[in-house]
Short mmCIF file of C-alpha atoms in Angstrom, two decimals:
data_model
loop_
_atom_site.label_atom_id
_atom_site.label_comp_id
_atom_site.label_asym_id
_atom_site.label_seq_id
_atom_site.Cartn_x
_atom_site.Cartn_y
_atom_site.Cartn_z
CA UNK A 119 119.64 114.86 120.05
CA UNK A 120 117.23 113.06 122.35
CA UNK A 121 115.30 110.04 121.13
CA UNK A 122 111.96 111.83 121.13
CA UNK A 123 113.36 114.54 118.81
CA UNK A 124 112.63 112.20 115.89
CA UNK A 125 108.94 112.27 116.78
CA UNK A 126 109.05 116.03 117.35
CA UNK A 127 110.41 116.57 113.84
CA UNK A 128 107.32 114.82 112.52
CA UNK A 129 105.06 117.06 114.60
CA UNK A 130 106.76 120.20 113.28
CA UNK A 131 106.67 119.23 109.62
CA UNK A 132 103.62 116.96 109.36
CA UNK A 133 101.19 117.85 112.16
CA UNK A 134 98.08 116.74 110.28
CA UNK A 135 99.53 113.49 108.91
CA UNK A 136 98.66 110.10 110.41
CA UNK A 137 101.30 109.05 112.92
CA UNK A 138 99.92 105.85 114.47
CA UNK A 139 97.33 103.43 113.18
CA UNK A 140 96.29 100.16 114.78
CA UNK A 141 96.16 97.33 112.29
CA UNK A 142 93.25 95.76 114.17
CA UNK A 143 91.05 98.87 113.66
CA UNK A 144 92.10 100.39 110.37
CA UNK A 145 89.47 103.14 110.52
CA UNK A 146 91.09 104.71 113.60
CA UNK A 147 94.18 106.85 113.16
CA UNK A 148 96.05 109.35 115.31
CA UNK A 149 97.74 112.34 113.70
CA UNK A 150 101.10 113.73 114.79
CA UNK A 151 99.35 116.74 116.34
CA UNK A 152 96.92 114.54 118.28
CA UNK A 153 99.69 112.21 119.46
CA UNK A 154 101.80 115.17 120.54
CA UNK A 155 98.91 116.57 122.60
CA UNK A 156 98.36 113.23 124.34
CA UNK A 157 102.06 112.68 125.02
CA UNK A 158 102.54 116.13 126.51
CA UNK A 159 99.46 115.82 128.74
CA UNK A 160 100.58 112.36 129.89
CA UNK A 161 104.05 113.67 130.68
CA UNK A 162 102.62 116.44 132.85
CA UNK A 163 100.40 113.86 134.53
CA UNK A 164 103.43 111.67 135.28
CA UNK A 165 105.27 114.58 136.83
CA UNK A 166 102.20 115.32 138.96
CA UNK A 167 102.57 111.81 140.40
CA UNK A 168 105.81 113.09 141.98
CA UNK A 169 108.00 110.89 139.81
CA UNK A 170 111.51 112.31 139.83
CA UNK A 171 113.56 112.95 136.66
CA UNK A 172 115.18 109.69 135.62
CA UNK A 173 112.30 107.54 136.93
CA UNK A 174 111.93 104.11 135.33
CA UNK A 175 108.75 103.37 133.37
CA UNK A 176 107.57 100.34 131.42
CA UNK A 177 104.67 99.39 129.15
CA UNK A 178 103.19 95.88 129.25
CA UNK A 179 101.24 95.62 126.04
CA UNK A 180 101.08 94.21 122.57
CA UNK A 181 101.79 96.42 119.58
CA UNK A 182 99.25 99.25 119.50
CA UNK A 183 99.14 103.03 119.26
CA UNK A 184 98.45 103.46 122.97
CA UNK A 185 101.61 101.54 123.87
CA UNK A 186 103.77 103.68 121.57
CA UNK A 187 102.22 106.87 123.01
CA UNK A 188 102.88 105.59 126.54
CA UNK A 189 106.57 104.93 125.90
CA UNK A 190 106.98 108.36 124.31
CA UNK A 191 105.20 109.87 127.31
CA UNK A 192 107.78 108.29 129.61
CA UNK A 193 110.59 109.84 127.57
CA UNK A 194 108.85 113.23 127.41
CA UNK A 195 108.52 113.26 131.20
CA UNK A 196 112.30 112.78 131.52
CA UNK A 197 111.96 109.13 132.40
CA UNK A 198 113.87 106.01 131.38
CA UNK A 199 111.96 103.46 129.33
CA UNK A 200 112.20 99.78 130.31
CA UNK A 201 111.17 97.78 127.20
CA UNK A 202 109.12 94.81 128.43
CA UNK A 203 108.15 92.24 125.83
CA UNK A 204 104.62 91.02 126.52
CA UNK A 205 105.48 87.72 124.81
CA UNK A 206 108.09 86.88 127.42
CA UNK A 207 107.12 84.71 130.38
CA UNK A 208 105.55 86.53 133.31
CA UNK A 209 108.36 85.32 135.58
CA UNK A 210 111.09 86.79 133.35
CA UNK A 211 109.24 90.10 133.09
CA UNK A 212 108.80 90.29 136.85
CA UNK A 213 112.52 89.59 137.26
CA UNK A 214 113.42 92.31 134.75
CA UNK A 215 111.09 94.92 136.28
CA UNK A 216 112.46 94.13 139.74
CA UNK A 217 116.13 94.25 138.73
CA UNK A 218 115.69 97.45 136.68
CA UNK A 219 113.75 99.13 139.52
CA UNK A 220 110.54 100.01 137.71
CA UNK A 221 108.54 102.91 139.20
CA UNK A 222 105.48 103.15 136.94
CA UNK A 223 103.86 100.56 134.67
CA UNK A 224 101.44 101.24 131.83
CA UNK A 225 99.49 98.18 130.74
CA UNK A 226 96.94 96.89 128.25
CA UNK A 227 93.68 95.82 129.92
CA UNK A 228 93.98 92.27 128.58
CA UNK A 229 97.02 91.76 130.82
CA UNK A 230 95.07 92.35 134.05
CA UNK A 231 95.73 88.85 135.38
CA UNK A 232 99.48 89.31 134.92
CA UNK A 233 99.28 92.77 136.51
CA UNK A 234 97.70 91.23 139.62
CA UNK A 235 100.68 88.88 139.91
CA UNK A 236 103.12 91.74 139.31
CA UNK A 237 101.50 93.80 142.08
CA UNK A 238 101.96 90.92 144.51
CA UNK A 239 105.62 90.52 143.54
CA UNK A 240 106.79 94.11 143.05
CA UNK A 241 105.67 96.52 145.78
CA UNK A 242 108.23 99.07 144.50
CA UNK A 243 106.04 99.97 141.50
CA UNK A 244 104.03 102.91 142.80
CA UNK A 245 101.71 103.59 139.86
CA UNK A 246 99.80 101.42 137.39
CA UNK A 247 98.13 103.06 134.39
CA UNK A 248 95.68 101.32 132.02
CA UNK A 249 96.03 102.19 128.34
CA UNK A 250 92.30 101.81 127.64
CA UNK A 251 89.40 103.66 129.26
CA UNK A 252 88.14 100.56 131.03
CA UNK A 253 86.62 101.13 134.46
CA UNK A 254 88.90 99.44 137.02
CA UNK A 255 90.87 100.18 140.16
CA UNK A 256 93.89 101.68 138.37
CA UNK A 257 94.15 105.06 136.69
CA UNK A 258 93.52 105.16 132.95
CA UNK A 259 95.89 106.90 130.54
CA UNK A 260 93.19 109.39 129.57
CA UNK A 261 92.67 110.23 133.26
CA UNK A 262 96.43 110.65 133.67
CA UNK A 263 96.48 113.43 131.07
CA UNK A 264 93.10 114.94 131.87
CA UNK A 265 93.15 118.64 132.75
CA UNK A 266 96.76 119.23 131.75
CA UNK A 267 98.06 121.47 129.01
CA UNK A 268 99.24 119.85 125.80
CA UNK A 269 102.35 122.04 125.57
CA UNK A 270 105.79 120.49 125.84
CA UNK A 271 107.52 120.25 129.17
CA UNK A 272 110.86 122.07 129.48
CA UNK A 273 113.58 119.44 129.33
CA UNK A 274 117.30 120.11 129.68
CA UNK A 275 119.23 118.76 126.72
CA UNK A 276 121.61 116.08 127.92
CA UNK A 277 122.44 113.36 125.41
CA UNK A 278 124.23 111.34 128.09
CA UNK A 279 121.09 110.80 130.16
CA UNK A 280 119.67 107.29 130.03
CA UNK A 281 116.92 106.80 127.44
CA UNK A 282 116.23 103.12 128.06
CA UNK A 283 117.50 99.97 129.72
CA UNK A 284 117.25 96.97 127.41
CA UNK A 285 117.16 93.41 128.73
CA UNK A 286 119.73 91.09 127.20
CA UNK A 287 117.07 88.46 126.71
CA UNK A 288 117.99 86.08 129.50
CA UNK A 289 118.54 83.08 127.22
CA UNK A 290 121.88 82.26 128.86
CA UNK A 291 121.05 83.08 132.45
CA UNK A 292 119.59 86.02 134.39
CA UNK A 293 118.89 88.97 132.10
CA UNK A 294 121.25 91.92 132.35
CA UNK A 295 120.08 95.50 131.80
CA UNK A 296 121.92 97.26 128.97
CA UNK A 297 121.95 100.99 129.68
CA UNK A 298 121.47 103.08 126.54
CA UNK A 299 121.78 106.84 126.57
CA UNK A 300 120.07 109.23 124.19
CA UNK A 301 123.44 109.60 122.49
CA UNK A 302 123.64 105.82 122.00
CA UNK A 303 120.21 105.39 120.43
CA UNK A 304 120.24 108.54 118.32
CA UNK A 305 123.61 107.49 116.94
CA UNK A 306 122.08 104.11 116.08
CA UNK A 307 119.28 105.82 114.18
CA UNK A 308 121.75 108.16 112.47
CA UNK A 309 123.63 105.07 111.28
CA UNK A 310 120.41 103.56 109.95
CA UNK A 311 119.47 106.78 108.17
CA UNK A 312 122.89 106.83 106.51
CA UNK A 313 122.01 103.68 104.53
CA UNK A 314 118.37 104.49 103.74
CA UNK A 315 117.05 107.35 101.65
CA UNK A 316 114.09 108.58 103.69
CA UNK A 317 113.09 111.54 101.57
CA UNK A 318 109.31 111.44 101.84
CA UNK A 319 106.47 110.15 104.00
CA UNK A 320 106.45 106.39 104.09
CA UNK A 321 104.27 103.72 105.70
CA UNK A 322 106.06 101.60 108.30
CA UNK A 323 104.63 98.26 109.41
CA UNK A 324 105.66 97.43 112.97
CA UNK A 325 104.89 93.72 113.11
CA UNK A 326 107.74 92.54 115.35
CA UNK A 327 107.47 93.76 118.99
CA UNK A 328 108.01 97.53 119.32
CA UNK A 329 109.94 96.83 122.53
CA UNK A 330 112.86 95.79 120.35
CA UNK A 331 114.23 96.77 116.96
CA UNK A 332 110.82 97.24 115.32
CA UNK A 333 110.05 100.12 117.67
CA UNK A 334 113.35 101.97 117.43
CA UNK A 335 113.67 101.65 113.64
CA UNK A 336 110.25 103.30 113.24
CA UNK A 337 111.61 106.54 114.69
CA UNK A 338 113.69 107.81 111.73
CA UNK A 339 110.64 107.60 109.48
CA UNK A 340 108.77 109.91 111.85
CA UNK A 341 111.12 112.74 110.87
CA UNK A 342 109.37 112.73 107.48
CA UNK A 343 105.89 112.24 108.89
CA UNK A 344 105.81 108.49 108.35
CA UNK A 345 102.70 106.48 109.19
CA UNK A 346 103.37 103.64 111.65
CA UNK A 347 100.92 100.74 111.47
CA UNK A 348 101.01 98.63 114.64
CA UNK A 349 100.35 94.91 114.11
CA UNK A 350 99.99 92.80 117.24
CA UNK A 351 101.20 89.30 116.46
CA UNK A 352 102.33 87.86 113.17
CA UNK A 353 99.96 86.00 110.91
CA UNK A 354 101.84 85.37 107.64
CA UNK A 355 98.84 85.77 105.35
CA UNK A 356 97.63 88.89 107.14
CA UNK A 357 101.12 90.39 107.06
CA UNK A 358 101.52 89.80 103.32
CA UNK A 359 98.07 91.22 102.65
CA UNK A 360 98.79 94.29 104.78
CA UNK A 361 101.98 95.08 102.86
CA UNK A 362 99.95 95.08 99.65
CA UNK A 363 96.78 96.87 100.85
CA UNK A 364 98.45 99.53 103.02
CA UNK A 365 101.29 100.13 100.54
CA UNK A 366 103.94 99.49 103.18
CA UNK A 367 107.36 100.99 102.41
CA UNK A 368 109.41 99.69 105.36
CA UNK A 369 109.31 96.68 107.63
CA UNK A 370 111.78 95.05 110.04
CA UNK A 371 111.56 91.27 110.47
CA UNK A 372 113.81 88.59 112.00
CA UNK A 373 114.87 85.88 109.52
CA UNK A 374 112.55 83.29 111.07
CA UNK A 375 109.51 85.39 110.13
CA UNK A 376 110.84 85.95 106.60
CA UNK A 377 111.17 82.17 106.29
CA UNK A 378 107.50 81.87 107.36
CA UNK A 379 106.49 84.33 104.63
CA UNK A 380 108.52 82.53 101.97
CA UNK A 381 106.91 79.24 102.99
CA UNK A 382 103.42 80.56 102.12
CA UNK A 383 102.28 78.82 98.91
CA UNK A 384 100.78 82.08 97.55
CA UNK A 385 103.58 84.44 98.58
CA UNK A 386 104.27 85.41 94.95
CA UNK A 387 100.65 86.39 94.37
CA UNK A 388 100.89 89.59 96.43
CA UNK A 389 101.93 93.04 95.21
CA UNK A 390 105.12 94.19 96.95
CA UNK A 391 105.83 97.14 94.65
CA UNK A 392 105.47 99.65 97.50
CA UNK A 393 108.30 98.09 99.52
CA UNK A 394 111.48 100.12 99.70
CA UNK A 395 113.20 98.34 102.57
CA UNK A 396 112.75 94.98 104.29
CA UNK A 397 115.28 95.15 107.11
CA UNK A 398 116.38 91.90 108.71
CA UNK A 399 118.62 91.13 111.66
CA UNK A 400 118.76 89.65 115.19
CA UNK A 401 119.94 86.27 113.80
CA UNK A 402 121.92 84.93 110.82
CA UNK A 403 119.95 84.44 107.61
CA UNK A 404 120.43 81.59 105.20
CA UNK A 405 121.98 82.95 101.97
CA UNK A 406 119.74 80.67 99.90
CA UNK A 407 116.62 81.93 101.65
CA UNK A 408 117.94 85.48 101.30
CA UNK A 409 118.31 85.06 97.54
CA UNK A 410 114.77 83.70 97.44
CA UNK A 411 113.54 86.69 99.45
CA UNK A 412 115.12 89.07 96.93
CA UNK A 413 113.38 87.25 94.10
CA UNK A 414 110.02 87.42 95.91
CA UNK A 415 110.08 90.88 97.53
CA UNK A 416 112.40 92.67 95.13
CA UNK A 417 115.63 94.67 95.63
CA UNK A 418 114.63 95.78 99.14
CA UNK A 419 116.60 93.60 101.56
CA UNK A 420 118.85 95.37 104.04
CA UNK A 421 120.71 93.64 106.87
CA UNK A 422 121.79 95.18 110.16
CA UNK A 423 124.18 93.59 112.61
CA UNK A 424 124.66 94.63 116.20
CA UNK A 425 123.54 93.67 119.68
CA UNK A 426 121.77 95.36 122.59
CA UNK A 427 125.12 96.70 123.83
CA UNK A 428 125.88 98.22 120.42
CA UNK A 429 122.27 98.61 119.35
CA UNK A 430 121.77 97.31 115.85
CA UNK A 431 124.50 99.31 114.19
CA UNK A 432 127.91 97.67 113.90
CA UNK A 433 127.60 96.82 110.22
CA UNK A 434 125.05 96.72 107.43
CA UNK A 435 124.60 94.97 104.12
CA UNK A 436 122.81 97.62 102.10
CA UNK A 437 120.23 97.04 99.38
CA UNK A 438 122.83 97.61 96.66
CA UNK A 439 125.36 95.28 98.28
CA UNK A 440 122.98 92.35 97.86
CA UNK A 441 123.81 92.64 94.16
CA UNK A 442 126.96 92.41 92.04
CA UNK A 443 126.91 93.64 88.44
CA UNK A 444 123.12 93.86 88.49
CA UNK A 445 122.60 90.25 89.62
CA UNK A 446 121.84 88.80 93.03
CA UNK A 447 125.20 88.43 94.74
CA UNK A 448 126.68 84.93 95.18
CA UNK A 449 126.35 83.03 98.45
CA UNK A 450 129.70 84.28 99.73
CA UNK A 451 128.51 87.90 99.70
CA UNK A 452 125.08 87.05 101.09
CA UNK A 453 126.77 85.35 104.04
CA UNK A 454 128.33 88.69 104.94
CA UNK A 455 127.02 91.07 107.61
CA UNK A 456 128.05 93.96 105.38
CA UNK A 457 130.42 96.84 105.99
CA UNK A 458 130.93 98.98 109.08
CA UNK A 459 128.37 101.68 109.72
CA UNK A 460 129.92 105.16 109.39
CA UNK A 461 129.42 106.18 113.02
CA UNK A 462 131.08 103.29 114.82
CA UNK A 463 134.54 101.77 115.16
CA UNK A 464 134.61 98.02 114.67
CA UNK A 465 137.67 95.76 114.59
CA UNK A 466 138.81 92.17 115.12
CA UNK A 467 140.70 91.34 118.33
CA UNK A 468 142.78 88.29 119.16
CA UNK A 469 142.74 86.47 122.50
CA UNK A 470 145.58 88.66 123.80
CA UNK A 471 143.73 91.92 123.19
CA UNK A 472 145.57 92.85 120.00
CA UNK A 473 143.72 94.38 117.06
CA UNK A 474 144.18 92.28 113.91
CA UNK A 475 144.73 94.53 110.92
CA UNK A 476 145.01 91.98 108.12
CA UNK A 477 142.12 90.72 106.01
CA UNK A 478 140.52 87.37 106.89
CA UNK A 479 142.12 87.14 110.31
CA UNK A 480 139.55 85.55 112.61
CA UNK A 481 138.98 86.85 116.13
CA UNK A 482 136.41 88.52 118.34
CA UNK A 483 134.43 91.44 116.91
CA UNK A 484 134.91 94.52 119.09
CA UNK A 485 133.44 98.01 118.92
CA UNK A 486 134.06 101.57 120.13
CA UNK A 487 132.25 104.87 119.83
CA UNK A 488 129.26 106.93 120.90
CA UNK A 489 126.98 104.01 120.06
CA UNK A 490 128.41 101.66 122.72
CA UNK A 491 126.51 101.21 125.99
CA UNK A 492 128.08 102.73 129.13
CA UNK A 493 127.49 99.34 130.74
CA UNK A 494 125.02 97.07 132.51
CA UNK A 495 122.66 98.56 135.06
CA UNK A 496 124.14 98.27 138.57
CA UNK A 497 126.41 95.46 137.39
CA UNK A 498 129.99 96.73 137.09
CA UNK A 499 131.37 93.19 137.17
CA UNK A 500 129.43 92.19 134.06
CA UNK A 501 130.44 95.46 132.39
CA UNK A 502 134.12 94.79 133.09
CA UNK A 503 133.81 91.32 131.55
CA UNK A 504 132.95 92.76 128.13
CA UNK A 505 135.59 95.49 128.14
CA UNK A 506 139.15 95.00 126.95
CA UNK A 507 141.70 97.71 126.17
CA UNK A 508 138.97 100.31 125.71
CA UNK A 509 136.87 98.13 123.40
CA UNK A 510 133.48 96.50 123.87
CA UNK A 511 133.76 92.77 123.23
CA UNK A 512 130.71 91.41 121.43
CA UNK A 513 131.35 87.73 122.00
CA UNK A 514 130.96 87.21 118.26
CA UNK A 515 133.73 85.61 116.20
CA UNK A 516 134.38 86.98 112.72
CA UNK A 517 136.69 88.58 110.21
CA UNK A 518 136.80 91.35 107.59
CA UNK A 519 137.62 90.47 104.00
CA UNK A 520 139.76 92.52 101.60
CA UNK A 521 136.81 94.76 100.69
CA UNK A 522 135.80 95.51 104.25
CA UNK A 523 132.86 93.10 104.43
CA UNK A 524 132.36 91.56 107.86
CA UNK A 525 131.75 87.84 108.18
CA UNK A 526 130.40 86.51 111.46
CA UNK A 527 131.65 83.00 111.95
CA UNK A 528 129.68 82.43 115.14
CA UNK A 529 129.35 83.29 118.79
CA UNK A 530 132.11 81.87 120.96
CA UNK A 531 129.66 79.71 122.86
CA UNK A 532 128.22 78.22 119.67
CA UNK A 533 131.53 76.75 118.60
CA UNK A 534 131.48 72.95 118.42
CA UNK A 535 134.77 71.19 119.11
CA UNK A 536 134.64 67.77 117.50
CA UNK A 537 137.71 65.54 117.32
CA UNK A 538 139.92 68.58 117.92
CA UNK A 539 138.39 70.58 115.05
CA UNK A 540 136.37 73.76 115.50
CA UNK A 541 133.00 73.72 113.73
CA UNK A 542 130.96 76.89 113.62
CA UNK A 543 127.26 76.10 113.74
CA UNK A 544 126.12 79.02 111.57
CA UNK A 545 128.12 77.68 108.63
CA UNK A 546 126.46 74.27 108.89
CA UNK A 547 123.03 75.86 109.35
CA UNK A 548 123.52 77.91 106.17
CA UNK A 549 124.28 74.73 104.21
CA UNK A 550 121.25 72.88 105.58
CA UNK A 551 118.95 75.83 104.90
CA UNK A 552 119.81 75.53 101.20
CA UNK A 553 117.50 72.53 101.03
CA UNK A 554 114.05 73.64 99.84
CA UNK A 555 112.22 71.43 102.38
CA UNK A 556 113.89 73.01 105.41
CA UNK A 557 112.07 75.89 107.08
CA UNK A 558 114.55 76.45 109.93
CA UNK A 559 117.25 74.61 111.82
CA UNK A 560 119.55 74.65 114.83
CA UNK A 561 122.99 73.02 114.74
CA UNK A 562 124.47 72.08 118.10
CA UNK A 563 127.19 69.93 119.60
CA UNK A 564 126.06 66.85 121.51
CA UNK A 565 128.07 64.54 123.80
CA UNK A 566 130.00 61.85 121.94
CA UNK A 567 132.40 59.30 123.43
CA UNK A 568 134.62 59.23 120.36
CA UNK A 569 134.64 62.86 119.24
CA UNK A 570 133.95 64.67 122.51
CA UNK A 571 131.19 66.55 120.73
CA UNK A 572 129.35 65.46 117.61
CA UNK A 573 127.60 67.80 115.22
CA UNK A 574 123.81 67.43 115.33
CA UNK A 575 121.14 69.28 113.38
CA UNK A 576 117.59 69.74 114.63
CA UNK A 577 115.36 70.85 111.78
CA UNK A 578 111.85 72.17 111.18
CA UNK A 579 110.36 71.39 107.78
CA UNK A 580 108.14 73.48 105.58
CA UNK A 581 104.51 72.45 105.74
CA UNK A 582 103.78 69.52 103.45
CA UNK A 583 107.45 68.75 102.80
CA UNK A 584 109.61 65.76 103.71
CA UNK A 585 113.29 64.99 103.48
CA UNK A 586 115.63 62.02 103.66
CA UNK A 587 118.10 62.88 106.43
CA UNK A 588 120.88 60.92 104.75
CA UNK A 589 120.47 63.12 101.65
CA UNK A 590 120.65 66.20 103.87
CA UNK A 591 123.85 64.99 105.54
CA UNK A 592 125.34 64.30 102.13
CA UNK A 593 124.42 67.83 101.00
CA UNK A 594 126.43 69.30 103.89
CA UNK A 595 129.35 66.95 103.21
CA UNK A 596 129.47 68.13 99.61
CA UNK A 597 129.46 71.78 100.63
CA UNK A 598 131.57 71.75 103.79
CA UNK A 599 133.28 68.38 104.10
CA UNK A 600 132.65 65.40 106.36
CA UNK A 601 134.06 66.98 109.56
CA UNK A 602 131.43 69.72 109.55
CA UNK A 603 128.54 67.55 108.39
CA UNK A 604 126.03 66.49 111.06
CA UNK A 605 126.46 62.97 112.36
CA UNK A 606 122.72 62.89 113.08
CA UNK A 607 119.65 64.94 112.23
CA UNK A 608 116.39 65.13 114.17
CA UNK A 609 113.17 66.49 112.66
CA UNK A 610 110.83 68.34 115.02
CA UNK A 611 107.41 69.91 114.53
CA UNK A 612 108.57 73.27 115.83
CA UNK A 613 111.85 74.65 117.17
CA UNK A 614 111.70 76.56 120.48
CA UNK A 615 111.86 80.31 119.96
CA UNK A 616 112.16 83.43 122.08
CA UNK A 617 109.51 86.13 122.15
CA UNK A 618 111.30 87.90 119.28
CA UNK A 619 111.56 84.80 117.10
CA UNK A 620 115.12 83.65 117.79
CA UNK A 621 115.69 79.90 117.96
CA UNK A 622 116.63 79.06 121.55
CA UNK A 623 119.62 76.78 121.16
CA UNK A 624 119.95 76.43 124.91
CA UNK A 625 116.50 74.82 124.98
CA UNK A 626 117.40 72.60 122.02
CA UNK A 627 120.58 71.44 123.78
CA UNK A 628 118.86 70.52 127.05
CA UNK A 629 117.33 67.39 125.55
CA UNK A 630 120.72 66.03 124.48
CA UNK A 631 122.99 67.08 127.34
CA UNK A 632 120.74 65.95 130.20
CA UNK A 633 122.77 65.54 133.38
CA UNK A 634 126.17 66.20 131.83
CA UNK A 635 128.25 68.64 133.86
CA UNK A 636 129.17 70.69 130.83
CA UNK A 637 126.23 72.12 128.93
CA UNK A 638 127.44 73.90 125.82
CA UNK A 639 125.71 77.31 125.67
#
């Protein structure tokens, strides 16, 4: 399959059903038939611009129907989509578009000032297309498709052609471009469909940026004619209200956003009976907050674990696996990343490249299969660094238990070595997050003359709450022992986060490492 085949299945079976709907203007809706017509006309317009098969196209926009249609138009025209997150800094987006050799850029009119800067910096981009019908110097998307037939372009089936190049995020240095073929991404979606029963039309709320997981995970629901509501930016109250009013059945959210929802004083006043799946991933989730989420939203939580190089489909904790004997599973289970997806090979490898077959043997999580990226765009050296004995090395440390559940101890670079002992920050974070006053936290190692590194927690509190840091340290000591307990805790108004909501530990560390030669990252 090709990625756009998921959309095509919706066109074939549900032509008159609503496909895209902008949250900001709920009266406007685009049916599958109408979207298909626009996409096909746009694709013919792109080909008329003399763009060669395999051209690179991007969309600089918030979440809206026009942006989704633009990215599907790129794929229909045999192009490669470059997902650009509008919430990233302009400098990082310019760097990504330059390194990934962008040829054509669709954009939302509100980003005109950024587009002017991009034009100055990136002469390679030959075409700029405005999503709206605003009168300006660049071509509009409606003008791009004007006069062309709405029939599909002939496209040779080749699952090993590139579908997209995903940026690694750039939080630990210059962003690398993860090449993903149609085979890679359709295998990801097949894995997701294997753990969800998508038997009828469902409403999907795309609240997280569609340039990442929220966009891709919408595609399987299109097979059944699902309605995708595009929400640009997350307002907790608005999001909760939308789930209730629009009868949302599926949503993907990073844990930080779920914490925001749980922190709303009236969160239990909304009707979540329509929800079938609330998928979470992209960062570890506190087991205590997860149990609270199940109590609030119902038996709908589903975790995915992966990374851009193995896109979101190494393992999953299904809805049912959040329970044991009809009750919410204990913390030990909720700490798990679930079991392997069916269409991927995942193992634990030691430092010498040997696969560890026994249960609870800790090592690096590695993966094989059709889901694994062929490598980083024009960066064979970086590709070679993550390959060992035919396996992709994730950089994540973990183990499988006797029942096949995967536990992620931490990323290699997040390991704190204090007094000769290894402390994994995610374990300490999970203990701290058990406190009801804590909204989010980051545990890092900081320089210490006695211990080499000392464990420090930087926490963000729920609105209106306070906490005695000595009580919090004692809580961790009781759960994990004194070695793993933070020596100090700082309370901040807000932790630094990436455009997709991940806490940026590198930014947190900067304050404490200063001019030290070795910055833990």
